Every structure is written in C-alpha cells, then in structure tokens.
XYZ file of C-alpha atoms in Angstrom:
116
model
C -71.901 -5.679 -56.723
C -72.243 -2.995 -54.068
C -74.731 -2.047 -51.404
C -77.169 0.450 -52.925
C -76.907 -0.941 -56.452
C -80.233 -1.177 -58.262
C -80.312 -4.484 -60.108
C -82.626 -6.435 -62.386
C -83.150 -9.926 -61.006
C -85.620 -12.829 -60.985
C -87.245 -11.969 -57.627
C -89.223 -14.734 -55.882
C -92.963 -14.279 -55.313
C -94.099 -14.018 -51.684
C -97.310 -15.992 -52.002
C -96.644 -18.689 -54.605
C -93.856 -20.573 -56.335
C -92.086 -18.740 -59.111
C -90.482 -15.405 -59.702
C -90.739 -12.185 -61.680
C -87.985 -10.211 -63.382
C -87.949 -6.908 -61.504
C -85.715 -4.257 -59.987
C -84.340 -4.656 -56.484
C -81.746 -2.889 -54.355
C -78.741 -4.581 -52.783
C -78.975 -4.149 -48.992
C -76.230 -6.560 -47.931
C -72.881 -5.038 -46.908
C -70.085 -4.658 -49.425
C -67.834 -6.894 -47.303
C -70.395 -9.712 -47.332
C -71.036 -9.213 -51.058
C -67.324 -9.781 -51.695
C -67.151 -12.789 -49.359
C -70.339 -14.649 -50.284
C -71.928 -15.945 -53.484
C -75.359 -14.736 -52.295
C -76.654 -11.235 -51.684
C -79.679 -9.813 -49.875
C -82.065 -7.661 -51.911
C -85.091 -5.487 -51.160
C -87.826 -5.568 -53.788
C -88.630 -2.471 -55.863
C -92.081 -1.991 -57.388
C -93.921 0.617 -59.406
C -97.036 -0.016 -57.297
C -97.073 2.920 -54.873
C -99.995 1.711 -52.731
C -97.768 1.275 -49.645
C -96.027 4.660 -49.997
C -95.692 6.490 -46.694
C -95.345 3.359 -44.585
C -92.277 3.283 -42.301
C -91.075 0.120 -44.069
C -91.049 1.596 -47.595
C -88.996 4.232 -49.412
C -90.217 6.231 -52.405
C -87.641 6.747 -55.165
C -88.462 9.284 -57.873
C -85.941 9.270 -60.724
C -86.986 12.831 -61.637
C -85.494 14.168 -58.379
C -81.785 14.702 -57.682
C -81.792 11.921 -55.059
C -83.398 9.427 -57.437
C -81.691 10.449 -60.677
C -78.960 7.793 -60.546
C -81.322 4.939 -59.699
C -81.840 3.802 -63.280
C -85.554 3.404 -62.564
C -88.003 4.459 -65.272
C -90.598 6.028 -62.983
C -91.546 6.585 -59.346
C -90.943 3.363 -57.454
C -91.163 1.971 -53.957
C -88.442 0.047 -52.143
C -90.302 -2.490 -50.005
C -87.943 -3.139 -47.107
C -90.340 -5.729 -45.696
C -89.909 -7.861 -48.835
C -86.347 -9.189 -48.789
C -84.811 -12.084 -50.684
C -81.453 -13.819 -50.684
C -80.308 -14.667 -54.206
C -77.109 -15.880 -55.830
C -75.154 -12.935 -57.175
C -74.855 -14.770 -60.485
C -78.642 -14.513 -60.913
C -78.448 -10.725 -61.158
C -79.138 -9.912 -64.797
C -78.024 -6.282 -64.820
C -76.991 -3.383 -62.590
C -79.065 -0.414 -63.799
C -78.148 2.247 -61.262
C -77.292 3.106 -57.692
C -79.327 4.746 -54.928
C -77.957 7.992 -53.506
C -76.617 8.198 -49.964
C -79.737 10.153 -48.949
C -82.063 7.450 -50.283
C -79.952 4.690 -48.706
C -80.260 6.452 -45.330
C -84.037 6.141 -45.737
C -83.635 2.492 -46.756
C -81.598 1.904 -43.576
C -84.398 3.396 -41.469
C -87.050 1.370 -43.304
C -85.031 -1.833 -42.778
C -84.799 -1.029 -39.074
C -88.581 -0.611 -38.952
C -89.236 -3.784 -40.932
C -86.877 -5.883 -38.800
C -87.661 -4.124 -35.498
C -84.006 -3.227 -34.955
C -83.040 -0.549 -32.421
C-alpha cells in the first residue's frame, strides 16, 4: 500500500457507531505504511457540497489528473475527515492519485491540521 493509493475500505462514521464501505486515499507515508499495520486515510465522497473549501480536493476522473484514480465520478477528498485503520481492512486498491492531485491533498491536509 502506497501514499496516494485510492482504496475501498470500511470507513468509520463521524457521528455514530458503525462504518460504510467507501473510497479513501492513503495519506500516511510509504515508510510508515511498510513499518506499521495501520494506515491513515482521508475519506472520499461523491457529495460535492464542500467543494472549494481549503480542506477538500476535487478529483474528476474525466480529467488527466483524475484519470488514474479509479473513481466512477467527480469526488471530493475530505482532508478534515481522517481515520486510522488496519491495512488488512482495506478491501481493494482501485487506483492512485496523480502527483498534481496529491500536491493539493498535501495543501488541504496542512489547512485541516493547521500546519505551517
């Protein structure tokens, strides 16, 4: 599993017990992914209501930057909604985000976590 991989995983709900099978992107470093049994993921949703916020990244699979994502339609990476999950819980790797999209994810993570 590598940073930038788009995976299908049981992602925990924010507001109640339980989880939903959904796409997410691996945001943990490759070195930590090799060393640890857990990984850190950012949720991906088809709900575009938060598009344009500094903590989200729009991925459109019909564009060159989104073509390798494996996503079926325009989607939003919500960098304010992170989860740590066991790597063994990942059901499938469906794609990988381009370097250009991952640069935007890095900026959105900085905004979400108030990093310099």
